[in-house]
JSON list of C-alpha atoms in Angstrom, two decimals:
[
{"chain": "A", "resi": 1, "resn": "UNK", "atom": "CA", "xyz": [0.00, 0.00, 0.00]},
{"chain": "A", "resi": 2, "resn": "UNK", "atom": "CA", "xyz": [3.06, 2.30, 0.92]},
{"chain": "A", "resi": 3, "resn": "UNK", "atom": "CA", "xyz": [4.58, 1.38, -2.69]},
{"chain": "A", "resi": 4, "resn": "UNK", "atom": "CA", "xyz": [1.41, 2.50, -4.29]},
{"chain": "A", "resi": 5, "resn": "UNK", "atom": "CA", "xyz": [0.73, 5.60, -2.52]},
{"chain": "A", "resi": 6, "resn": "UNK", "atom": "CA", "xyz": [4.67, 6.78, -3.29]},
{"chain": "A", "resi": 7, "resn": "UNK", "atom": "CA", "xyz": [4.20, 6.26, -6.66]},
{"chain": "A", "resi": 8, "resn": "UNK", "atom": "CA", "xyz": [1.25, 7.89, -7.02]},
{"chain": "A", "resi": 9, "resn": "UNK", "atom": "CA", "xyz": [2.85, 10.83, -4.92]},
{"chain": "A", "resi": 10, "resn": "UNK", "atom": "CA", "xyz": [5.58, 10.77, -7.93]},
{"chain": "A", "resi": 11, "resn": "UNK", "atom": "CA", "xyz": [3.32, 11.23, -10.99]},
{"chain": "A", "resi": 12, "resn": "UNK", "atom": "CA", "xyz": [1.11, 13.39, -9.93]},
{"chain": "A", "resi": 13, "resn": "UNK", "atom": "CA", "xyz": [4.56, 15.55, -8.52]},
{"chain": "A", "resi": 14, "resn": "UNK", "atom": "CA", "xyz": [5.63, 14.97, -12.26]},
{"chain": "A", "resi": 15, "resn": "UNK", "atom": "CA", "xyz": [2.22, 16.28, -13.47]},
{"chain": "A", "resi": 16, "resn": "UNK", "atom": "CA", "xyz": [2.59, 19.48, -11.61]},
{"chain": "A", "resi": 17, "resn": "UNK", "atom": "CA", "xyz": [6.26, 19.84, -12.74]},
{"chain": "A", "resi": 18, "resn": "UNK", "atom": "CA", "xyz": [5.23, 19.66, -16.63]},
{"chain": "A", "resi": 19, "resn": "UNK", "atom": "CA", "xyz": [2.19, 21.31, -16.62]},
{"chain": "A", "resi": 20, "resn": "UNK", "atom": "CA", "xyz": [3.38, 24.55, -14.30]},
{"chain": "A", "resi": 21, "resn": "UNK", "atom": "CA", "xyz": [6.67, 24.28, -16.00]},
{"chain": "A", "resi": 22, "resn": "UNK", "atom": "CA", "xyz": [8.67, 23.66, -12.79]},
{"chain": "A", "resi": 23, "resn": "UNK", "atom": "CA", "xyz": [10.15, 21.05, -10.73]},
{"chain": "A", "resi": 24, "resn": "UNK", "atom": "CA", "xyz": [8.96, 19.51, -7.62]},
{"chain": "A", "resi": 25, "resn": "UNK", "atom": "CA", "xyz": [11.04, 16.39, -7.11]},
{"chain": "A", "resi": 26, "resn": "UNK", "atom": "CA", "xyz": [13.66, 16.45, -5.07]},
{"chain": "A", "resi": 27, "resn": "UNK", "atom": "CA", "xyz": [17.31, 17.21, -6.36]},
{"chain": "A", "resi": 28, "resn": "UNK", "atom": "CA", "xyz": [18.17, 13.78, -5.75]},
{"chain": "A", "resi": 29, "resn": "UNK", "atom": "CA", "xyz": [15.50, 12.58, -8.51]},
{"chain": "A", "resi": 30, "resn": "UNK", "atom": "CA", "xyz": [16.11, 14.60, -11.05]},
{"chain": "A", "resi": 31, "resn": "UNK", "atom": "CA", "xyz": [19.38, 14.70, -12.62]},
{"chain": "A", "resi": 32, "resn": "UNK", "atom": "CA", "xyz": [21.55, 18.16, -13.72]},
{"chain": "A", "resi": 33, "resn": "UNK", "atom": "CA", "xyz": [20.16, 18.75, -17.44]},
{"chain": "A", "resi": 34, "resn": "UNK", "atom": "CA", "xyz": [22.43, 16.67, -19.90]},
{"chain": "A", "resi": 35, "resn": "UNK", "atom": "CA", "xyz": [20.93, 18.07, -22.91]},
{"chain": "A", "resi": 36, "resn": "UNK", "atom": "CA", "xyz": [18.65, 21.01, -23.04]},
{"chain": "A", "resi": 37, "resn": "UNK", "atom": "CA", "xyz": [15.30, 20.06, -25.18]},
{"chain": "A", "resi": 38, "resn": "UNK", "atom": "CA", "xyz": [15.01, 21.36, -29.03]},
{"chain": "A", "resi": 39, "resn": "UNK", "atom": "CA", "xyz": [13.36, 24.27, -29.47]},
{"chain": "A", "resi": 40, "resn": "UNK", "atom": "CA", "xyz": [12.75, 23.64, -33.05]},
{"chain": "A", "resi": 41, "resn": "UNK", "atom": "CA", "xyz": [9.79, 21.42, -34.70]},
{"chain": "A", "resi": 42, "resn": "UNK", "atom": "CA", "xyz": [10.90, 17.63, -34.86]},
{"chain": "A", "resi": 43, "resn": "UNK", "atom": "CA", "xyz": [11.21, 16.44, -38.68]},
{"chain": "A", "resi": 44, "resn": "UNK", "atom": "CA", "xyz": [12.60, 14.09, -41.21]},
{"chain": "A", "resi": 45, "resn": "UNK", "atom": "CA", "xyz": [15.37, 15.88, -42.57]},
{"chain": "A", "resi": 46, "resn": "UNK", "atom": "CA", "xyz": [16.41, 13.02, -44.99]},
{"chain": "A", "resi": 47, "resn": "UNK", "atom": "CA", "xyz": [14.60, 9.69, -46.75]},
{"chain": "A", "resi": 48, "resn": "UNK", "atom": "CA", "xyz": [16.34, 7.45, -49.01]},
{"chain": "A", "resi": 49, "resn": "UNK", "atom": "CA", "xyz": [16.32, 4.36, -50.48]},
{"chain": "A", "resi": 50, "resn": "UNK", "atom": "CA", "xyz": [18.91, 1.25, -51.36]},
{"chain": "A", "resi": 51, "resn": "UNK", "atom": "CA", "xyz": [18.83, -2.56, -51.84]},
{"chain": "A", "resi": 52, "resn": "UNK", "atom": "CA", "xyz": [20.45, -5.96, -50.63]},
{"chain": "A", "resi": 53, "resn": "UNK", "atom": "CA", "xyz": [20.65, -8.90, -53.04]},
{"chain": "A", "resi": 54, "resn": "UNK", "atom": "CA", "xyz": [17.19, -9.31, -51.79]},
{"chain": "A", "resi": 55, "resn": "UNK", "atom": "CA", "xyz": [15.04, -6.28, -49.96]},
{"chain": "A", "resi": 56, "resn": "UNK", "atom": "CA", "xyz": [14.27, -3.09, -50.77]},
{"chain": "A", "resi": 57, "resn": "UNK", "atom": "CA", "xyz": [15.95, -0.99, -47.43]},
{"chain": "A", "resi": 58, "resn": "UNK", "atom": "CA", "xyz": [15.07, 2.73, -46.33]},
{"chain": "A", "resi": 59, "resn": "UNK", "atom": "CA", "xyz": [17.94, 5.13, -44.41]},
{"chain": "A", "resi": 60, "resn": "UNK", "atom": "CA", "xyz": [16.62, 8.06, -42.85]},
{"chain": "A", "resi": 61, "resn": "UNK", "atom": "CA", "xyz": [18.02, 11.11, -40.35]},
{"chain": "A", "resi": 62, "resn": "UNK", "atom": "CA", "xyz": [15.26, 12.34, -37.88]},
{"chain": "A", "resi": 63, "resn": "UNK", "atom": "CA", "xyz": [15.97, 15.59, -35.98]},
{"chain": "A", "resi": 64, "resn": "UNK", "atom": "CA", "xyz": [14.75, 18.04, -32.99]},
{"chain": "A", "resi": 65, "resn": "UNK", "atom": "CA", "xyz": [13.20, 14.94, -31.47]},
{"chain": "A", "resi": 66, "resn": "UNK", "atom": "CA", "xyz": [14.48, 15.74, -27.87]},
{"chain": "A", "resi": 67, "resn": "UNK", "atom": "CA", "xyz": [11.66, 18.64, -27.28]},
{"chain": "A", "resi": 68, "resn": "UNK", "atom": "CA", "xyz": [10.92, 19.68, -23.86]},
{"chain": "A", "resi": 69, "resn": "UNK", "atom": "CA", "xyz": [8.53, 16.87, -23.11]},
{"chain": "A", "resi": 70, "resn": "UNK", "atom": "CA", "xyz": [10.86, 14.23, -23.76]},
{"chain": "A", "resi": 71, "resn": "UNK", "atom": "CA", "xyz": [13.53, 15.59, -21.71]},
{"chain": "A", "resi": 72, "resn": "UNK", "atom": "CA", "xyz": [11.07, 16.19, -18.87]},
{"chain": "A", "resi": 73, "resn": "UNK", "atom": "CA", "xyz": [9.59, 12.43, -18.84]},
{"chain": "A", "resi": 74, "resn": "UNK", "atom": "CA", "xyz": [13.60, 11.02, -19.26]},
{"chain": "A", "resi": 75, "resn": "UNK", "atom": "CA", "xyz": [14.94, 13.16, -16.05]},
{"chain": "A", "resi": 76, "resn": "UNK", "atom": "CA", "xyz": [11.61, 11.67, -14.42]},
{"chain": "A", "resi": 77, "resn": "UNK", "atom": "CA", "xyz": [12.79, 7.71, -15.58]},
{"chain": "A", "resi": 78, "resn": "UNK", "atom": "CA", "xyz": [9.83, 7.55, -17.99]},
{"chain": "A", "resi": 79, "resn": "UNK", "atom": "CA", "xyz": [10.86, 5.72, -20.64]},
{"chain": "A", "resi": 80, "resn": "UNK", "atom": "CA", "xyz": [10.36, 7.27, -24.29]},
{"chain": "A", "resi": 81, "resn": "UNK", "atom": "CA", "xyz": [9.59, 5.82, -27.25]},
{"chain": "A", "resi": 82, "resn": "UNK", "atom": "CA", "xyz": [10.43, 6.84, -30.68]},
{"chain": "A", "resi": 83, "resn": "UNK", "atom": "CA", "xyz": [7.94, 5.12, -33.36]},
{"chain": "A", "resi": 84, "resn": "UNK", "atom": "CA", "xyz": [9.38, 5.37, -37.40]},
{"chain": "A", "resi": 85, "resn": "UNK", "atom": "CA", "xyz": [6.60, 4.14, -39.51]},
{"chain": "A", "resi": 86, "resn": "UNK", "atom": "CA", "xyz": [7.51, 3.27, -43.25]},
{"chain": "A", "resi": 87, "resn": "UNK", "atom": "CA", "xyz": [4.91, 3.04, -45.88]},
{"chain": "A", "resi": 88, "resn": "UNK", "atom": "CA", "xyz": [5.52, 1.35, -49.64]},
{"chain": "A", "resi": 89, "resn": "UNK", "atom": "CA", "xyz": [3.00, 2.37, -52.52]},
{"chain": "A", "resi": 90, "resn": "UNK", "atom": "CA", "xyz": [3.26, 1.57, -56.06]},
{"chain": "A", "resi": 91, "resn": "UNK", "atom": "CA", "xyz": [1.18, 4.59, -57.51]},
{"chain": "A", "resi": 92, "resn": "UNK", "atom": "CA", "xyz": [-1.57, 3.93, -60.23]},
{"chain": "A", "resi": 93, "resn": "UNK", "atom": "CA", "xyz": [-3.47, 5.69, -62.63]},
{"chain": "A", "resi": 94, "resn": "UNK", "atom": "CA", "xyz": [-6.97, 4.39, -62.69]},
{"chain": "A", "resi": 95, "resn": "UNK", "atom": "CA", "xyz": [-7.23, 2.61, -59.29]},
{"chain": "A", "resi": 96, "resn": "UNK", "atom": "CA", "xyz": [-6.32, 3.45, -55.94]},
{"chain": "A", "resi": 97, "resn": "UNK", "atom": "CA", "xyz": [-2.00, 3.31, -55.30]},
{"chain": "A", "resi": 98, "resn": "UNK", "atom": "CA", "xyz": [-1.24, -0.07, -54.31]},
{"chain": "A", "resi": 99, "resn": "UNK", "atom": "CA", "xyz": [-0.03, -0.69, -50.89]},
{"chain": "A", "resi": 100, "resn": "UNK", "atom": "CA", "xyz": [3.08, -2.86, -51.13]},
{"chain": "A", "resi": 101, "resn": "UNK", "atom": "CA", "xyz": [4.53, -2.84, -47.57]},
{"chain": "A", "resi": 102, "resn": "UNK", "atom": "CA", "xyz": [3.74, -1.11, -43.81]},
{"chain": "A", "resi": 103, "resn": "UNK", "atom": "CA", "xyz": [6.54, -0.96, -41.38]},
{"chain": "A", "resi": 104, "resn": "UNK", "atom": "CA", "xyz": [7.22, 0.25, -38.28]},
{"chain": "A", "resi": 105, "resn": "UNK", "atom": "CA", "xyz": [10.11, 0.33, -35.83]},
{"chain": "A", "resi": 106, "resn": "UNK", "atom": "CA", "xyz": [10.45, 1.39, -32.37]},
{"chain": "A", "resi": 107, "resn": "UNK", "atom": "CA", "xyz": [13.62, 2.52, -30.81]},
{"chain": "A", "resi": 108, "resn": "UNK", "atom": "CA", "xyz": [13.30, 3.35, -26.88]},
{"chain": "A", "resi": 109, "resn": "UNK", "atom": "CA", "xyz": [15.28, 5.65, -24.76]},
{"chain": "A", "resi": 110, "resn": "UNK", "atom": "CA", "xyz": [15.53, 5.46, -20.81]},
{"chain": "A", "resi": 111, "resn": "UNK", "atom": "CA", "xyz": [17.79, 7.36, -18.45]},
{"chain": "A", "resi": 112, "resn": "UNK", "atom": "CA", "xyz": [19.65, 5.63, -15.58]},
{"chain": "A", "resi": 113, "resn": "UNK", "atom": "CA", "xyz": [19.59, 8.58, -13.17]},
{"chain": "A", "resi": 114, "resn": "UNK", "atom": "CA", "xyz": [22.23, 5.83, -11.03]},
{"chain": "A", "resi": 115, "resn": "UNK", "atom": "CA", "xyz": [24.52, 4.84, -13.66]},
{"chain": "A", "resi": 116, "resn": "UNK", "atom": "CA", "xyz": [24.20, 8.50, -15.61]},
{"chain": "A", "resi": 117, "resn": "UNK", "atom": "CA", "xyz": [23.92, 6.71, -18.74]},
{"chain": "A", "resi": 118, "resn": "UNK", "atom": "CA", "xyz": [21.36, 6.37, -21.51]},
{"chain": "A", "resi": 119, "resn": "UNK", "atom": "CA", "xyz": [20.10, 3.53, -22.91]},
{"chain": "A", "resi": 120, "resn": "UNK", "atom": "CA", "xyz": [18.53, 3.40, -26.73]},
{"chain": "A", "resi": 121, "resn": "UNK", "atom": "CA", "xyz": [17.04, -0.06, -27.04]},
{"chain": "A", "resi": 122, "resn": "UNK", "atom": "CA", "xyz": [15.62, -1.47, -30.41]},
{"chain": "A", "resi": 123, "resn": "UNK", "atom": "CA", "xyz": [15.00, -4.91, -32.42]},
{"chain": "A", "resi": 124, "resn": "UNK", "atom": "CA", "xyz": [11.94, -6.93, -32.06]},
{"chain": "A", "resi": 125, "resn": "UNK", "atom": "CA", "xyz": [13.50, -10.48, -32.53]},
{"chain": "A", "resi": 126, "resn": "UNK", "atom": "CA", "xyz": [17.23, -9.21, -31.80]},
{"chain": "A", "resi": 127, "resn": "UNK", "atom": "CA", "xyz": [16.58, -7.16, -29.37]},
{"chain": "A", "resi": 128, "resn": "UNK", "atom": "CA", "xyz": [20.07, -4.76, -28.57]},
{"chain": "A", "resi": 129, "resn": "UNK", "atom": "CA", "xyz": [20.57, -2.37, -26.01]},
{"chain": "A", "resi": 130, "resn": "UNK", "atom": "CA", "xyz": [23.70, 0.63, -26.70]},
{"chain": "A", "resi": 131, "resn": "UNK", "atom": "CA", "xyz": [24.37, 2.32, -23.24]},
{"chain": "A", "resi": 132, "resn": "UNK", "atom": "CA", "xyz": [25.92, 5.64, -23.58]},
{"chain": "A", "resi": 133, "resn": "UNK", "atom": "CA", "xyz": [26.81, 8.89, -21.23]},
{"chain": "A", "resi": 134, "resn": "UNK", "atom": "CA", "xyz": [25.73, 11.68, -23.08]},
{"chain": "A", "resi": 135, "resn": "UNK", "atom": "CA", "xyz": [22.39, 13.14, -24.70]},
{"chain": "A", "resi": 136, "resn": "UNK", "atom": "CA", "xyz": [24.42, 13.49, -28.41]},
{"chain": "A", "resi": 137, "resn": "UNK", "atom": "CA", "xyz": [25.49, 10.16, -28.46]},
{"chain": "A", "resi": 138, "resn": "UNK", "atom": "CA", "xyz": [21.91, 8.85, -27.65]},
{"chain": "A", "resi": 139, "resn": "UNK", "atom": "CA", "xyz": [20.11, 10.91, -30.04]},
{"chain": "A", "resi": 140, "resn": "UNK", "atom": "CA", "xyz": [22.36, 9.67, -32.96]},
{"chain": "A", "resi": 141, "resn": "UNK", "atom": "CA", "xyz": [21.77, 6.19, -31.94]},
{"chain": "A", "resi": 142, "resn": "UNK", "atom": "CA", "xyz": [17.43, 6.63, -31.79]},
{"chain": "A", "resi": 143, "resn": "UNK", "atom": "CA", "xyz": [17.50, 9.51, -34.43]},
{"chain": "A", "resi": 144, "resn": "UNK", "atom": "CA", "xyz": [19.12, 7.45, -37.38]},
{"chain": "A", "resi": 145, "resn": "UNK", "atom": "CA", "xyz": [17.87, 4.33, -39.36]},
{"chain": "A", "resi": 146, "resn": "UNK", "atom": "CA", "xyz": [20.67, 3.00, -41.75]},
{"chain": "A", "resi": 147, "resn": "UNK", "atom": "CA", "xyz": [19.16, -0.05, -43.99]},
{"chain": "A", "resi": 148, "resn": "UNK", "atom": "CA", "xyz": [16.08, -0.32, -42.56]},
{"chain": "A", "resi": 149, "resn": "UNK", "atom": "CA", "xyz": [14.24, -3.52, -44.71]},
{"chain": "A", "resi": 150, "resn": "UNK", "atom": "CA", "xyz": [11.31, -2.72, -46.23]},
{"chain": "A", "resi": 151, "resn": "UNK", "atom": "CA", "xyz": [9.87, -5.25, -47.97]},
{"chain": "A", "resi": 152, "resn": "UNK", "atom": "CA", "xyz": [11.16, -8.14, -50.47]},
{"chain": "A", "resi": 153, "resn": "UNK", "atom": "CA", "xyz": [12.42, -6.73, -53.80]},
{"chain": "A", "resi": 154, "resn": "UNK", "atom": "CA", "xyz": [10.44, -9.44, -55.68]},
{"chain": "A", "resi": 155, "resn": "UNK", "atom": "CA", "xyz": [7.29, -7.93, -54.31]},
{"chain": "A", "resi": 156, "resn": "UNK", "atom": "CA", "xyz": [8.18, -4.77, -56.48]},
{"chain": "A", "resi": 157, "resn": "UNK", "atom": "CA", "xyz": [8.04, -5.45, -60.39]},
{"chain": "A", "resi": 158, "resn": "UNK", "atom": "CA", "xyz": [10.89, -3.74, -62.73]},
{"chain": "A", "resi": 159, "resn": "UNK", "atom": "CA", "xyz": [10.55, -0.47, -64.40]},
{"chain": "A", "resi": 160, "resn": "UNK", "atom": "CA", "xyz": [7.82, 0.97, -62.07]},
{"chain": "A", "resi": 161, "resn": "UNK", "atom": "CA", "xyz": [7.16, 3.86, -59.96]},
{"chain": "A", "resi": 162, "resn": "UNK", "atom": "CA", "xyz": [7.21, 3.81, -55.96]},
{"chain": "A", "resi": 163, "resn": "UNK", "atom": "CA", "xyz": [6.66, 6.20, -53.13]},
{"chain": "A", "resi": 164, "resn": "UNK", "atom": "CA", "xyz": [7.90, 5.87, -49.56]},
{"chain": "A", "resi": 165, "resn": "UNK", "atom": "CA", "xyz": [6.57, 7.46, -47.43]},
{"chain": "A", "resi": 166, "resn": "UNK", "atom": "CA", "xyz": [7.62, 8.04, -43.28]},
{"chain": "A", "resi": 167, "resn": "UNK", "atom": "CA", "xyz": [6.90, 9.56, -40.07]},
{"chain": "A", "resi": 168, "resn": "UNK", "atom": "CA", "xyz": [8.21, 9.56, -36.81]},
{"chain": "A", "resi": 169, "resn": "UNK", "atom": "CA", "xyz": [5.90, 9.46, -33.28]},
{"chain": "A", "resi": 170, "resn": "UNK", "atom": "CA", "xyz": [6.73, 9.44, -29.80]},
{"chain": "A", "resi": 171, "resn": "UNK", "atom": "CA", "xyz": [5.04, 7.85, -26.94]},
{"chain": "A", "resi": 172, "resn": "UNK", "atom": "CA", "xyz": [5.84, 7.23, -23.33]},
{"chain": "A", "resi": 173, "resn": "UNK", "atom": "CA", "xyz": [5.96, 3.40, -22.22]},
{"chain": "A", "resi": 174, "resn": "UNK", "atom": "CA", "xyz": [2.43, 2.06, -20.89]},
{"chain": "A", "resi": 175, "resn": "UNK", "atom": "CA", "xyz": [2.01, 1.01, -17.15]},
{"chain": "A", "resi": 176, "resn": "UNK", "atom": "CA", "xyz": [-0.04, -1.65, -15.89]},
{"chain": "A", "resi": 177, "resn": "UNK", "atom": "CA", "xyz": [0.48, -0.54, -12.07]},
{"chain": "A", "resi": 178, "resn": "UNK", "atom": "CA", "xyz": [-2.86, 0.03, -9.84]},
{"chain": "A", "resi": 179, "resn": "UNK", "atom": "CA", "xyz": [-1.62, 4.07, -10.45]},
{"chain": "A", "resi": 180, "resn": "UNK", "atom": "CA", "xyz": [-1.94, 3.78, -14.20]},
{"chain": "A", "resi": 181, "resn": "UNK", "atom": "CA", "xyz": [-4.80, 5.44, -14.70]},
{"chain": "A", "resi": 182, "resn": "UNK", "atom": "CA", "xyz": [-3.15, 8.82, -13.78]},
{"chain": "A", "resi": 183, "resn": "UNK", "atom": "CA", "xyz": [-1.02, 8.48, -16.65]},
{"chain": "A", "resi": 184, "resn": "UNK", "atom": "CA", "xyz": [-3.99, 9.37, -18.49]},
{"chain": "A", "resi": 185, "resn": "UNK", "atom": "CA", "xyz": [-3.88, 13.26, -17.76]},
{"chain": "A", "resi": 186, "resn": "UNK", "atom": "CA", "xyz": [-0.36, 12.83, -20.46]},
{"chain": "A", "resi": 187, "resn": "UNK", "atom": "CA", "xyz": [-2.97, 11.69, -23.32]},
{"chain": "A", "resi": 188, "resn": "UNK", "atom": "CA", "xyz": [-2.22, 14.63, -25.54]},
{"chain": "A", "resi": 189, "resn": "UNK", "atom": "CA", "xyz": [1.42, 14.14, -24.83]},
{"chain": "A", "resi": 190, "resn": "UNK", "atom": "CA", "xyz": [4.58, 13.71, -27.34]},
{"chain": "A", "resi": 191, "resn": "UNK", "atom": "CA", "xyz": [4.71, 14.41, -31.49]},
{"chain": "A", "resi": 192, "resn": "UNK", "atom": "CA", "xyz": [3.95, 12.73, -34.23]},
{"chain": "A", "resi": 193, "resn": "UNK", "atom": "CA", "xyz": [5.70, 14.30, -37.29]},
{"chain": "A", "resi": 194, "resn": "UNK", "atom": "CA", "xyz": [4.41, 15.03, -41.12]},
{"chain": "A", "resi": 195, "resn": "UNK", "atom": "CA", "xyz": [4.66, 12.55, -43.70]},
{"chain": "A", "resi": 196, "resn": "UNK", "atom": "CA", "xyz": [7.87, 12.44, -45.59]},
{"chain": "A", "resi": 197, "resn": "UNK", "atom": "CA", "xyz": [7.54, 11.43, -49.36]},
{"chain": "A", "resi": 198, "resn": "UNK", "atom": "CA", "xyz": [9.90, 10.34, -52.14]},
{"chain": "A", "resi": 199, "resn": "UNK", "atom": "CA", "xyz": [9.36, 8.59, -55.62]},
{"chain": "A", "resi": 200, "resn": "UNK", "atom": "CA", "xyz": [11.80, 5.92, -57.16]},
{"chain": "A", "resi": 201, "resn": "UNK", "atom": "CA", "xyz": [11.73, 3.88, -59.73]},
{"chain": "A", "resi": 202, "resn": "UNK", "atom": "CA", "xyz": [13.07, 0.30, -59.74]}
]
């Protein structure tokens, strides 16, 4: 009962603290800024495409994705989530664009206020974690996605037109503690970016 009631005490200390814009934990809790949070808009800045002997594979850069939100729910030991969704169309003329492949990939970052380290884990049936000590060095580990695969390059016939498109979300890491419910008052919390587009022909 104890356990609950401190834990409740904490998020609804770390409600105050990002809605009034100040903080209420103690200094021991919350860590001396590593990083101070983008003030620009998060976006894409870069989408391309490349191929293996045998799937289509997608790089892209993703910036300004540490806003003030993030950084607040990190320094609390929220975990964030960074969700890159891919989608593969082959455009036609008369019918609606055909939907080749969906794909989506979450990287997630956590900060070990003990260790003063982040961690960027990713990979759904390889999972790897990359522990690092400063807010740089995690953001160009979750910001960048070299040869993501797409989909299989016989699924796309020769000499045709594609678009890829991608966008980038955030969301904070779900509870399923008795408290959970307060997390509800973050419902309108994080980013989702705009759609990035580019054509290609294989």
């Amino acid at each position: 009962m104890t356990a609950i009631r401190s834990a409740t005490i904490f998020l609804a200390v770390f409600f105050l603290s990002t809605v009034l814009g100040r903080s209420f934990l103690p200094e021991a809790v919350v860590p001396a800024p590593c990083h101070a949070a983008s003030t620009s808009r998060p976006e894409i800045l870069e989408l391309t495409v490349t191929n293996s002997d045998k799937r289509l594979l997608a790089n892209l850069t993703f910036l300004n994705g540490c806003t003030s939100d993030v950084i607040h729910a990190l320094e609390s030991g929220i975990p964030v989530s960074f969700i890159y969704e891919f989608e593969l169309k082959m455009p036609r003329r008369f019918f609606k664009d055909k939907t080749i492949a969906n794909r989506t990939v979450v990287k997630t970052m956590t900060y070990d206020n003990l260790k003063k380290e982040y961690r960027i884990s990713f990979g759904s049936r390889k999972p790897r974690v990359i522990s690092v000590k400063t807010m740089e060095e995690a953001e160009r580990i979750a910001f960048k996605m070299d040869k993501t695969s797409i989909t299989p390059l016989t699924n796309l016939p020769r000499g045709r037109i594609y678009t890829l498109k991608a966008r980038v979300g955030t969301r904070k890491t779900t509870s399923s503690l008795p408290f959970s419910r307060l997390m509800n008052v973050f419902s309108s919390w994080g980013f989702t970016t705009e759609w990035y587009e580019i054509r290609f022909t294989y």
